[in-house]
XYZ file of N, CA and C in Angstrom:
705
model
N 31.934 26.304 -17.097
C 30.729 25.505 -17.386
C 29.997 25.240 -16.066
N 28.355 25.520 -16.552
C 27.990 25.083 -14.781
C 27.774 23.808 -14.789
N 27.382 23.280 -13.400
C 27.250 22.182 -12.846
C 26.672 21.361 -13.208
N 26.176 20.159 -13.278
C 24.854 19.537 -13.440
C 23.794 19.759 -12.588
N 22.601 20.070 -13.304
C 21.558 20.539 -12.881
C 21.159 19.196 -12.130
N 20.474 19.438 -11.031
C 19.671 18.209 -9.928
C 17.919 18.193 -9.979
N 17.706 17.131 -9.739
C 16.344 17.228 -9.938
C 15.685 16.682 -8.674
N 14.600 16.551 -7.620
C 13.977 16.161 -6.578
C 12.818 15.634 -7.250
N 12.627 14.135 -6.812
C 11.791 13.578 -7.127
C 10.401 13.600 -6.363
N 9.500 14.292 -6.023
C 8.722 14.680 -5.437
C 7.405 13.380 -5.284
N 6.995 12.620 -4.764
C 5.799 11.728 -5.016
C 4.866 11.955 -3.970
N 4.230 12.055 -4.766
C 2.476 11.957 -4.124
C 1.832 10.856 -3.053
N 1.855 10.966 -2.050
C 1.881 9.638 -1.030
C 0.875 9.806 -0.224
N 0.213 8.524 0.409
C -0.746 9.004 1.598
C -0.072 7.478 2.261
N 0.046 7.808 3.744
C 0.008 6.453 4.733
C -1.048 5.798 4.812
N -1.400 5.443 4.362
C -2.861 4.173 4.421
C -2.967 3.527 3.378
N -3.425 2.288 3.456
C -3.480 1.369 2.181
C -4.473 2.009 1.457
N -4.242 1.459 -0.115
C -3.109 0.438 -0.641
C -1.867 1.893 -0.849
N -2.182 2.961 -0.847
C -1.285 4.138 -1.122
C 0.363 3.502 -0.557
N 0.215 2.956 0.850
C 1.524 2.906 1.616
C 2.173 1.512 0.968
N 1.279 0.975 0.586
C 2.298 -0.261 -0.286
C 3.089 0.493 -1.011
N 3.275 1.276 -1.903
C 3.442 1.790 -3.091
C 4.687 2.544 -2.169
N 5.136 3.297 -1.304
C 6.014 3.647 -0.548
C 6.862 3.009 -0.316
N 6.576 1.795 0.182
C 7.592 0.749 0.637
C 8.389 -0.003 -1.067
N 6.775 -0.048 -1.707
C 7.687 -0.742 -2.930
C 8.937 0.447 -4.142
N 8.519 1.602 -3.796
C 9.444 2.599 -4.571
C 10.742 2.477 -3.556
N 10.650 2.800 -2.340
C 11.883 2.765 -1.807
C 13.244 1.201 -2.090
N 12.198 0.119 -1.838
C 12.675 -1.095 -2.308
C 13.429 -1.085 -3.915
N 12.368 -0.659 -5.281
C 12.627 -0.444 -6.374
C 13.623 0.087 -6.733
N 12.738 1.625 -7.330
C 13.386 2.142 -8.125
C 14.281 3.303 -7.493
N 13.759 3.417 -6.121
C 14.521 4.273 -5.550
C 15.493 4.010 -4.788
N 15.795 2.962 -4.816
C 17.149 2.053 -4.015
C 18.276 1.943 -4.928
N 18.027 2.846 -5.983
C 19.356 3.320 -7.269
C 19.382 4.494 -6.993
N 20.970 4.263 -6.847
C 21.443 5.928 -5.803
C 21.960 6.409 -7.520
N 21.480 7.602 -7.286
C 21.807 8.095 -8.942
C 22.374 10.001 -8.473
N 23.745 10.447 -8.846
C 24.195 11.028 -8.696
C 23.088 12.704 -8.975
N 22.995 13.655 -8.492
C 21.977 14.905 -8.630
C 20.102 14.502 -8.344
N 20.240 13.462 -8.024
C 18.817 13.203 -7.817
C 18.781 12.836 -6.517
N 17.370 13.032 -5.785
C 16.827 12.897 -4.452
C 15.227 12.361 -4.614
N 14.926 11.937 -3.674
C 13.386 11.214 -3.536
C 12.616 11.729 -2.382
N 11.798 12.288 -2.237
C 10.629 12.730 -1.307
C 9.766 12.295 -1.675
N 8.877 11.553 -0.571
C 7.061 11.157 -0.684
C 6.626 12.325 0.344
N 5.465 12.508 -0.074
C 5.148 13.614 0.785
C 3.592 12.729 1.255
N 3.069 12.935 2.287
C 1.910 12.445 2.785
C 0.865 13.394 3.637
N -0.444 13.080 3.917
C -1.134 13.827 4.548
C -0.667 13.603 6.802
N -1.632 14.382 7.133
C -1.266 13.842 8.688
C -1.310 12.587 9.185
N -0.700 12.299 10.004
C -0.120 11.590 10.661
C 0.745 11.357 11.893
N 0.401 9.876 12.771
C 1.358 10.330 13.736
C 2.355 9.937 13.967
N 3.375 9.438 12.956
C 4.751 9.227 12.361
C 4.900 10.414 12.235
N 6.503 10.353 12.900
C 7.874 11.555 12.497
C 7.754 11.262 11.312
N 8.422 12.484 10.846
C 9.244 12.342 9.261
C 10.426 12.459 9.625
N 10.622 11.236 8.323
C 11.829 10.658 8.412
C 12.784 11.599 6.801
N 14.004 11.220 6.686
C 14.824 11.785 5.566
C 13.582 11.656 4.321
N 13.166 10.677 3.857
C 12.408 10.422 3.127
C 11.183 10.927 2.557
N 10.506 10.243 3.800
C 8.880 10.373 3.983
C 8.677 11.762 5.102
N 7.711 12.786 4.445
C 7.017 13.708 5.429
C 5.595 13.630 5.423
N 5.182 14.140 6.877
C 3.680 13.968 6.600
C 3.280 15.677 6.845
N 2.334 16.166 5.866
C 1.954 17.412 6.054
C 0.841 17.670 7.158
N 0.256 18.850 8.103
C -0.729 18.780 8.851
C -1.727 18.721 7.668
N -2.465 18.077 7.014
C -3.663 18.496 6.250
C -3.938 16.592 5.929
N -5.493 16.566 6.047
C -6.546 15.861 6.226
C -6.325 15.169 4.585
N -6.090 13.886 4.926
C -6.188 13.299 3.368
C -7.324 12.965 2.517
N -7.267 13.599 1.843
C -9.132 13.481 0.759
C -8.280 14.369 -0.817
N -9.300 14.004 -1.360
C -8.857 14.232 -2.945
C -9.355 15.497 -2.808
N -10.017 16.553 -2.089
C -10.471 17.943 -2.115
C -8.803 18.619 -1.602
N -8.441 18.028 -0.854
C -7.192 18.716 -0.096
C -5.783 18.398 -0.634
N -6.064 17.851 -1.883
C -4.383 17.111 -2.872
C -3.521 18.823 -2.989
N -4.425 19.742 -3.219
C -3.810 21.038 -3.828
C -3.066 21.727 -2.899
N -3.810 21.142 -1.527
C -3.119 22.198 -0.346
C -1.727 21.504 0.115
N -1.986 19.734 0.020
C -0.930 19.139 0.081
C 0.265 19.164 -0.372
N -0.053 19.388 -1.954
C 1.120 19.747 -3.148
C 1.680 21.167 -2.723
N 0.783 22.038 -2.949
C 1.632 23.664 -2.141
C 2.499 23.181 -1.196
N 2.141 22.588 0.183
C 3.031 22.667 1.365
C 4.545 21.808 0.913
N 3.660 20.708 0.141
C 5.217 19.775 -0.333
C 5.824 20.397 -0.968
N 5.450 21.363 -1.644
C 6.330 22.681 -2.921
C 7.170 23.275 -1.756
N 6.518 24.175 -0.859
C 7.247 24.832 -0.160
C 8.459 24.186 0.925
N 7.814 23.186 0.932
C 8.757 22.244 2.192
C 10.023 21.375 1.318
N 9.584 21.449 0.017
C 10.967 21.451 -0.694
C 11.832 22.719 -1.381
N 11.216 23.440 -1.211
C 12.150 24.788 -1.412
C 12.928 25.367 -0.115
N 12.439 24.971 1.056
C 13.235 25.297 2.445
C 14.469 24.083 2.606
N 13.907 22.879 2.142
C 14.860 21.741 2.350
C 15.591 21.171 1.709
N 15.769 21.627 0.297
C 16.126 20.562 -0.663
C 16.933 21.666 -1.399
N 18.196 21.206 -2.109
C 18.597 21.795 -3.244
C 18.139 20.707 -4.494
N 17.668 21.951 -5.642
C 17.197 21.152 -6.640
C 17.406 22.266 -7.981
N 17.159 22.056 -9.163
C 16.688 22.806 -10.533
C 15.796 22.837 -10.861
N 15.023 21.155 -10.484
C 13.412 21.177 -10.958
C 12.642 19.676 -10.320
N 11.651 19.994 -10.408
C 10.870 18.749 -9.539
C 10.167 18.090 -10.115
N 10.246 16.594 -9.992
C 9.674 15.679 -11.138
C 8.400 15.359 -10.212
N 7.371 15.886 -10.442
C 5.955 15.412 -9.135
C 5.526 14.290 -9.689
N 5.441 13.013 -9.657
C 4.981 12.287 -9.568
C 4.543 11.131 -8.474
N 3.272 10.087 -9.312
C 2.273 9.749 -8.346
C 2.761 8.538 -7.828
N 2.527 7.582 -6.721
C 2.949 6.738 -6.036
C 3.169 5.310 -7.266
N 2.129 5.519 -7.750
C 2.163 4.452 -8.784
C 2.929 4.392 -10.141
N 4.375 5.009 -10.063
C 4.844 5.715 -11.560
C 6.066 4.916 -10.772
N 7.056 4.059 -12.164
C 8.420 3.818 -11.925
C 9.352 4.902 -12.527
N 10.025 5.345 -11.441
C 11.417 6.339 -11.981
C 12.186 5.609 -12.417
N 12.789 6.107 -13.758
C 14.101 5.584 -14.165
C 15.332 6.564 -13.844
N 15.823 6.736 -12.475
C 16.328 7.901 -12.089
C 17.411 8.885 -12.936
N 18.285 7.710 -13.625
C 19.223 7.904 -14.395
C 18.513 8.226 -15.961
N 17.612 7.988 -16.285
C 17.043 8.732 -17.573
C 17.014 10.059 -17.721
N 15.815 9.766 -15.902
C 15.329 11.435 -15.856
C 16.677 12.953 -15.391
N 17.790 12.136 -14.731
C 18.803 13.184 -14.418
C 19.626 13.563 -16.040
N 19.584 12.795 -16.765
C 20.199 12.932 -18.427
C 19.244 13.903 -18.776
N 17.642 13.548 -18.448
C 16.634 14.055 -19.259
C 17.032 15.684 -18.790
N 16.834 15.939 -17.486
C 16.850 17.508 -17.343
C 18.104 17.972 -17.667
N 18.976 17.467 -18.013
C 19.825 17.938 -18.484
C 19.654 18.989 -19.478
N 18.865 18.430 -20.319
C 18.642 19.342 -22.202
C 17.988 20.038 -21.786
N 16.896 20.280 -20.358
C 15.829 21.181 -20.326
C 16.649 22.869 -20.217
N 15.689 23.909 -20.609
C 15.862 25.352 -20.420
C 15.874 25.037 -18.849
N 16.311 26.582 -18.011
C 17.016 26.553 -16.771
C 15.805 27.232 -15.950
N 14.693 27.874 -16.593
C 13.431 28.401 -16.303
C 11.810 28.035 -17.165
N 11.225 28.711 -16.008
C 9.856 28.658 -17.092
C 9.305 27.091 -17.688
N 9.644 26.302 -16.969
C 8.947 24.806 -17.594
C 8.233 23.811 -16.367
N 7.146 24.511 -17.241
C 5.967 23.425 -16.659
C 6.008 22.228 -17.348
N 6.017 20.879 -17.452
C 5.893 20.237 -18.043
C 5.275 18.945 -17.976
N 4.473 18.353 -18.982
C 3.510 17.361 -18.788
C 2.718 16.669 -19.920
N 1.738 15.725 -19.697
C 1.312 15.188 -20.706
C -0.420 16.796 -20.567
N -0.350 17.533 -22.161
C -1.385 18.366 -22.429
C -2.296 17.730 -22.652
N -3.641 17.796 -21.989
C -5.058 17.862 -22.479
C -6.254 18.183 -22.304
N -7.102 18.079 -22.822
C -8.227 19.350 -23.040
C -8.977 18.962 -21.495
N -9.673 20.055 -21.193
C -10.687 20.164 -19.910
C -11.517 21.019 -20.574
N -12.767 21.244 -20.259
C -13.789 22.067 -20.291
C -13.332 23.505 -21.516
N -13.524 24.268 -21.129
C -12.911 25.355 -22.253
C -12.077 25.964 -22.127
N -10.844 24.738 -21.578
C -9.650 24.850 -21.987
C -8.257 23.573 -21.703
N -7.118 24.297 -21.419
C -6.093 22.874 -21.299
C -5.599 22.678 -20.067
N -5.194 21.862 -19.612
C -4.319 21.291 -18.309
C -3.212 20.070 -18.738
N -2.696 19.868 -17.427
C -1.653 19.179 -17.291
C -1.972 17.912 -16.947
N -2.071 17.088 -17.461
C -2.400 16.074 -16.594
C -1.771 15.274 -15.350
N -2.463 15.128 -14.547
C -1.181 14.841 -13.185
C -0.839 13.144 -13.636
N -1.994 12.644 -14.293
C -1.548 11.159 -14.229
C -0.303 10.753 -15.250
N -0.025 11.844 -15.908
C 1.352 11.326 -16.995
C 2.707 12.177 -15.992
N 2.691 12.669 -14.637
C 3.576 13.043 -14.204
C 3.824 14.702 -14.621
N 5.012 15.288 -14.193
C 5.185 16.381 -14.133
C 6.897 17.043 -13.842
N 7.266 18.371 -14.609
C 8.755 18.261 -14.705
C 8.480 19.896 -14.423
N 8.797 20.108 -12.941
C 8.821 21.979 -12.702
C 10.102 22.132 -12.415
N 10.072 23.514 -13.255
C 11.573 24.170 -12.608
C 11.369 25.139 -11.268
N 12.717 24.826 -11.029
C 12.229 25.928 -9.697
C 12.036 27.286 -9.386
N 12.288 28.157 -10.356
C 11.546 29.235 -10.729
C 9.956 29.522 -10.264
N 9.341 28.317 -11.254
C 8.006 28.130 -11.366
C 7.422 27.939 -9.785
N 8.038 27.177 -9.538
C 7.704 26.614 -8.059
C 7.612 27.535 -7.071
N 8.628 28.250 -6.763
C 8.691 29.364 -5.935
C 7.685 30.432 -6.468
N 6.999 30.824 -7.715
C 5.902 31.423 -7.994
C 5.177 31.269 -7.861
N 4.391 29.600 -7.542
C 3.347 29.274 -7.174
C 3.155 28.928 -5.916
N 4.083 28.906 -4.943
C 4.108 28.934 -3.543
C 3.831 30.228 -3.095
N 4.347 31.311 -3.871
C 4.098 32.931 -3.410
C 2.682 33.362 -3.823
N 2.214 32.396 -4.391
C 1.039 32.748 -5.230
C -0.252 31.935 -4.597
N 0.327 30.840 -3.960
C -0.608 29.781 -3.630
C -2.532 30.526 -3.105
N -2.482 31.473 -2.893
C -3.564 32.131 -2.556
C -4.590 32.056 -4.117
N -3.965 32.289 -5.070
C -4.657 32.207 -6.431
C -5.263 30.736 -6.803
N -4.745 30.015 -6.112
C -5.477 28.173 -6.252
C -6.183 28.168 -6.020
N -6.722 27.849 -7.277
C -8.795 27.197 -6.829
C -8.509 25.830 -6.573
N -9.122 25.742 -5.192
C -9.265 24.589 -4.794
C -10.404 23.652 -4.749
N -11.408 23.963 -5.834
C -12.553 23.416 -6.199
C -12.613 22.561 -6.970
N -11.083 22.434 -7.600
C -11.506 21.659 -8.791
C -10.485 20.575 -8.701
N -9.874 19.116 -9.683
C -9.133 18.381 -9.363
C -7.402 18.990 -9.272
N -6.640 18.520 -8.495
C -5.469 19.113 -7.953
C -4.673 19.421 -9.238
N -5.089 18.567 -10.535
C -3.794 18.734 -11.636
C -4.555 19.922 -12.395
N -5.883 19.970 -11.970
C -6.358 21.530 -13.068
C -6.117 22.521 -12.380
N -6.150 22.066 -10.489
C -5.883 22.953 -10.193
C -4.059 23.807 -10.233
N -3.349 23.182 -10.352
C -2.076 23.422 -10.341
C -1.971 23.914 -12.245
N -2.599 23.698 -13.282
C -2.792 23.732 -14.137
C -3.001 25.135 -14.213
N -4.022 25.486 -13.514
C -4.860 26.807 -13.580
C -3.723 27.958 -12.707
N -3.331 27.548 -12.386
C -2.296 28.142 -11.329
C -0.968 28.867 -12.068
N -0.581 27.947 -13.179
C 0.749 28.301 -13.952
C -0.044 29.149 -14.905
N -0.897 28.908 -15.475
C -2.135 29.529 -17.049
C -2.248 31.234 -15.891
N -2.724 31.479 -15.264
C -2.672 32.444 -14.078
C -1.411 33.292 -13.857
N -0.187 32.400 -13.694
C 1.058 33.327 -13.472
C 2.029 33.394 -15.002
N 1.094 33.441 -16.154
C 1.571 32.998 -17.369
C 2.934 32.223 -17.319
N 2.894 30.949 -17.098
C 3.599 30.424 -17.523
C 3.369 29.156 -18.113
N 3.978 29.317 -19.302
C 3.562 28.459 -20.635
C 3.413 26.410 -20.070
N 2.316 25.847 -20.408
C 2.882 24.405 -20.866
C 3.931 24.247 -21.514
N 4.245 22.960 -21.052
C 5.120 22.462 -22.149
C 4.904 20.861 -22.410
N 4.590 20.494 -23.328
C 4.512 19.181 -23.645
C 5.376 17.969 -23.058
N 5.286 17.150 -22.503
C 6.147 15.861 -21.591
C 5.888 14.627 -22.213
N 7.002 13.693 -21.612
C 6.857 12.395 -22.189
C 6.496 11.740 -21.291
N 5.728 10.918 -21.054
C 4.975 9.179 -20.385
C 4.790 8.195 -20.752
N 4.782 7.315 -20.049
C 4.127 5.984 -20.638
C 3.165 5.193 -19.650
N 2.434 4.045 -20.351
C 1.749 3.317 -18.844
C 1.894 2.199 -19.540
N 2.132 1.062 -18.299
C 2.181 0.148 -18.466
C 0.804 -0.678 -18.531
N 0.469 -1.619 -19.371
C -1.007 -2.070 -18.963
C -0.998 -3.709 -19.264
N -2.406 -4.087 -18.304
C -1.849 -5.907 -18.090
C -3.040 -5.870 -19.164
N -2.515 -6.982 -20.617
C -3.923 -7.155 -21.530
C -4.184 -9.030 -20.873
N -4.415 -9.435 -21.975
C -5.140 -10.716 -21.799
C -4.112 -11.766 -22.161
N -3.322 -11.231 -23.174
C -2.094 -12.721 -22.919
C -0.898 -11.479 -23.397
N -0.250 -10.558 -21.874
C 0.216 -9.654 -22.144
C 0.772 -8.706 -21.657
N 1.329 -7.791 -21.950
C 1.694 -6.623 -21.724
C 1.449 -5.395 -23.243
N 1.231 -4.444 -22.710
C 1.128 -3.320 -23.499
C 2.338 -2.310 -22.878
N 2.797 -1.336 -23.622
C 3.289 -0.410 -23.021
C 3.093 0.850 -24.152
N 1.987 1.593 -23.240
C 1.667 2.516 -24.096
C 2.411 3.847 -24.188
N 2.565 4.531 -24.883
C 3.609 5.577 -24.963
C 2.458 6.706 -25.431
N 2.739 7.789 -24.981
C 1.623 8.529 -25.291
C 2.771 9.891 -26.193
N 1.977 10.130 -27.158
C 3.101 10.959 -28.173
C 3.676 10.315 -29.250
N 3.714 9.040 -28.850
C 4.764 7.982 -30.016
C 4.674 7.056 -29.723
N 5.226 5.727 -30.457
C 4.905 4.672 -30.933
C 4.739 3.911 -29.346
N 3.465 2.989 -29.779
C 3.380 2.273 -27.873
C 3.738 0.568 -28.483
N 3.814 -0.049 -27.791
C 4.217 -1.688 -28.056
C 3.760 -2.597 -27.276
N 3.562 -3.916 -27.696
C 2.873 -4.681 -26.986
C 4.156 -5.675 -26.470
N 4.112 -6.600 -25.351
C 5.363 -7.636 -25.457
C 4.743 -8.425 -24.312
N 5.311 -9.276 -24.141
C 5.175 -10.552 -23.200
C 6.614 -10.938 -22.356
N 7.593 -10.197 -22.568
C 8.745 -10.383 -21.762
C 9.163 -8.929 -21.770
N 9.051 -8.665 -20.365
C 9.633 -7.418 -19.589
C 10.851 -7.082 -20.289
N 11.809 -7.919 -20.773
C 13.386 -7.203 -21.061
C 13.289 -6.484 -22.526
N 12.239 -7.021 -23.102
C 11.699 -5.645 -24.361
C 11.636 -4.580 -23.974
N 11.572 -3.979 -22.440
C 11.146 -2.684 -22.467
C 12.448 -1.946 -22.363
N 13.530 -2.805 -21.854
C 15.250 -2.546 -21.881
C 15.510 -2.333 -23.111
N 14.964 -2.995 -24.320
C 15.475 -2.387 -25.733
C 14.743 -1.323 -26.200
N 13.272 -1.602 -26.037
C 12.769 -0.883 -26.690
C 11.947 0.471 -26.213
N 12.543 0.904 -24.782
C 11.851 1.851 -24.813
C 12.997 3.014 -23.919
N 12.332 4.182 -23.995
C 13.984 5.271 -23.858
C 12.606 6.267 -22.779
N 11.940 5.768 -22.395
C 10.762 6.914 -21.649
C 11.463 6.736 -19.946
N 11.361 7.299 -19.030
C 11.841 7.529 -17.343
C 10.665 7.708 -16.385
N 9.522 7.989 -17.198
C 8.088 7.827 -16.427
C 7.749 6.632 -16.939
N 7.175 5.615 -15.796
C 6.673 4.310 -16.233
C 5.210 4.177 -15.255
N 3.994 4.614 -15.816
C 2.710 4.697 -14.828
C 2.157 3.363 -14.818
N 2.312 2.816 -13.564
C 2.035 0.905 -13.644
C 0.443 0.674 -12.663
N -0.523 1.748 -13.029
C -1.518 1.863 -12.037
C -2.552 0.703 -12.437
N -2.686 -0.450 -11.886
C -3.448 -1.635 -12.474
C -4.431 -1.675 -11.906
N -4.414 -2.073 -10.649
C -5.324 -2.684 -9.563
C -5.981 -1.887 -8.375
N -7.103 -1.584 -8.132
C -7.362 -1.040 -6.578
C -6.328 -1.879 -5.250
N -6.123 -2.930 -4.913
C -4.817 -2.960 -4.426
C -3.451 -3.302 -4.563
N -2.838 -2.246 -5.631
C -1.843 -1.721 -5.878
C -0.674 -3.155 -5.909
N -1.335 -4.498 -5.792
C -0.746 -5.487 -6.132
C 0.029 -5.741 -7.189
N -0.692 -5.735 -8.504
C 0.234 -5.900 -9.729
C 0.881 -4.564 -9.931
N 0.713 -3.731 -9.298
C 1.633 -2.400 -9.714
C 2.666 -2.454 -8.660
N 2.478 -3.352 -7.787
C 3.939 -3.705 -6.671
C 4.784 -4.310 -8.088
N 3.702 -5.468 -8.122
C 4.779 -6.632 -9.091
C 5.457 -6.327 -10.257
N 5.305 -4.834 -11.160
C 5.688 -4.353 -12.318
C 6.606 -3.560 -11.673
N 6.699 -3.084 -10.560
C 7.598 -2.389 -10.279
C 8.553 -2.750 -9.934
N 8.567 -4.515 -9.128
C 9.705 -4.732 -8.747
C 10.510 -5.669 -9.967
N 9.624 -6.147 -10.889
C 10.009 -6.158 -12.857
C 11.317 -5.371 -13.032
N 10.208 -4.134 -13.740
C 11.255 -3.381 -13.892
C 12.317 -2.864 -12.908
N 12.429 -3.060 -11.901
C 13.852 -3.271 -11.120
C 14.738 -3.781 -11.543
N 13.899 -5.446 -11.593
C 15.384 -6.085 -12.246
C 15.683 -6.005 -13.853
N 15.030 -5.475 -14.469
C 15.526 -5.460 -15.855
C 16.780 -4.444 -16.306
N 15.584 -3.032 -15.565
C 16.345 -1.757 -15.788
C 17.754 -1.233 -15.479
């Protein structure tokens, strides 16, 4: 029987506020649960901080035109450094439930999975980056060899979108959720299936079985500190 498959948690990072709050508060969080086959990388633009075990900073200029070139290098700089099966890319503002998601890849096929929340663009489909993302490493190493085929004109998740649709390899439908602050409240929306409303955080311990938790509230990343360090202590 083989091994258990490992997964690298890949996140989307820039050093500058409010982005670098969100660094400090994942490491604090959800990533301060040492969970057996799983690893954590933030990847960031330049900078003049070393990289550390953790945190790397790529040579490339941080702007939302240059997310695609960023993601390639972090692809490749985890295929030289990391043993993995598949890479969960998600964004600074998403709580890992580490131990969900290492069960979760478990059931996955061993190739060929792109995976994500599907939806429509222009005249046709993408991935959406904001519900997260589940690559195998197959895929990965195809689109690093390929990285020349990225249009880099367009947003980084169509572009990485357009990239797999290109080296035919299929979507695959993913699970997410987001957390959202209402007016005397909490929501927790589930996208695919049933979403719920509650007012005490330890509902989401019964009632919800999702490992992506997108807590993006505020331009400074304040209440998405404070949901994150929530669900810390519940989870």
């Amino acid at each position: 029987k083989k091994g258990m498959k490992k997964v690298l948690i890949l996140v989307v990072s820039a050093d500058m506020p409010p982005f670098d709050k969100m660094i400090q508060t994942s490491l604090s969080t959800w990533d301060n649960v040492e969970v057996k086959g799983v690893e954590t990388l933030f990847y960031c633009g330049k900078s003049r901080k070393e990289n550390t075990k953790k945190v790397i900073y790529l040579p490339v200029n941080e702007s939302y035109s240059t997310m695609g070139e960023k993601l390639l290098q972090a692809l490749e700089y985890s295929l030289n450094n990391f043993e993995f099966d598949y890479i969960a890319r998600v964004n600074s503002s998403c709580y890992v439930d580490k131990k969900r998601v290492i069960e979760y890849v478990q059931t996955l096929p061993n190739e060929n999975i792109f995976e994500g929340l599907i939806a429509p663009y222009q005249n046709r489909t993408f991935v959406w980056g904001g519900g997260q993302y589940i690559i195998s490493k197959d895929v990965i190493s195809k689109m690093v060899a390929n990285r020349n085929k990225y249009n880099h004109s367009v947003m980084e998740d169509v572009g990485i979108s357009d990239l797999a649709t290109n080296l035919d390899i299929p979507f695959r439908g993913g699970r997410a959720c987001s957390i959202d602050k209402m007016d005397n409240g909490w929501r927790c929306m589930v996208y695919g299936n049933e979403s719920f409303e509650f007012t005490n955080f330890e509902d989401i311990k019964t009632k919800s079985t999702e490992y992506f938790y997108r807590v993006k509230q505020d331009y400074d990343r304040n209440i998405d500190k404070e949901i994150m360090e929530t669900l810390h202590k519940i989870l």
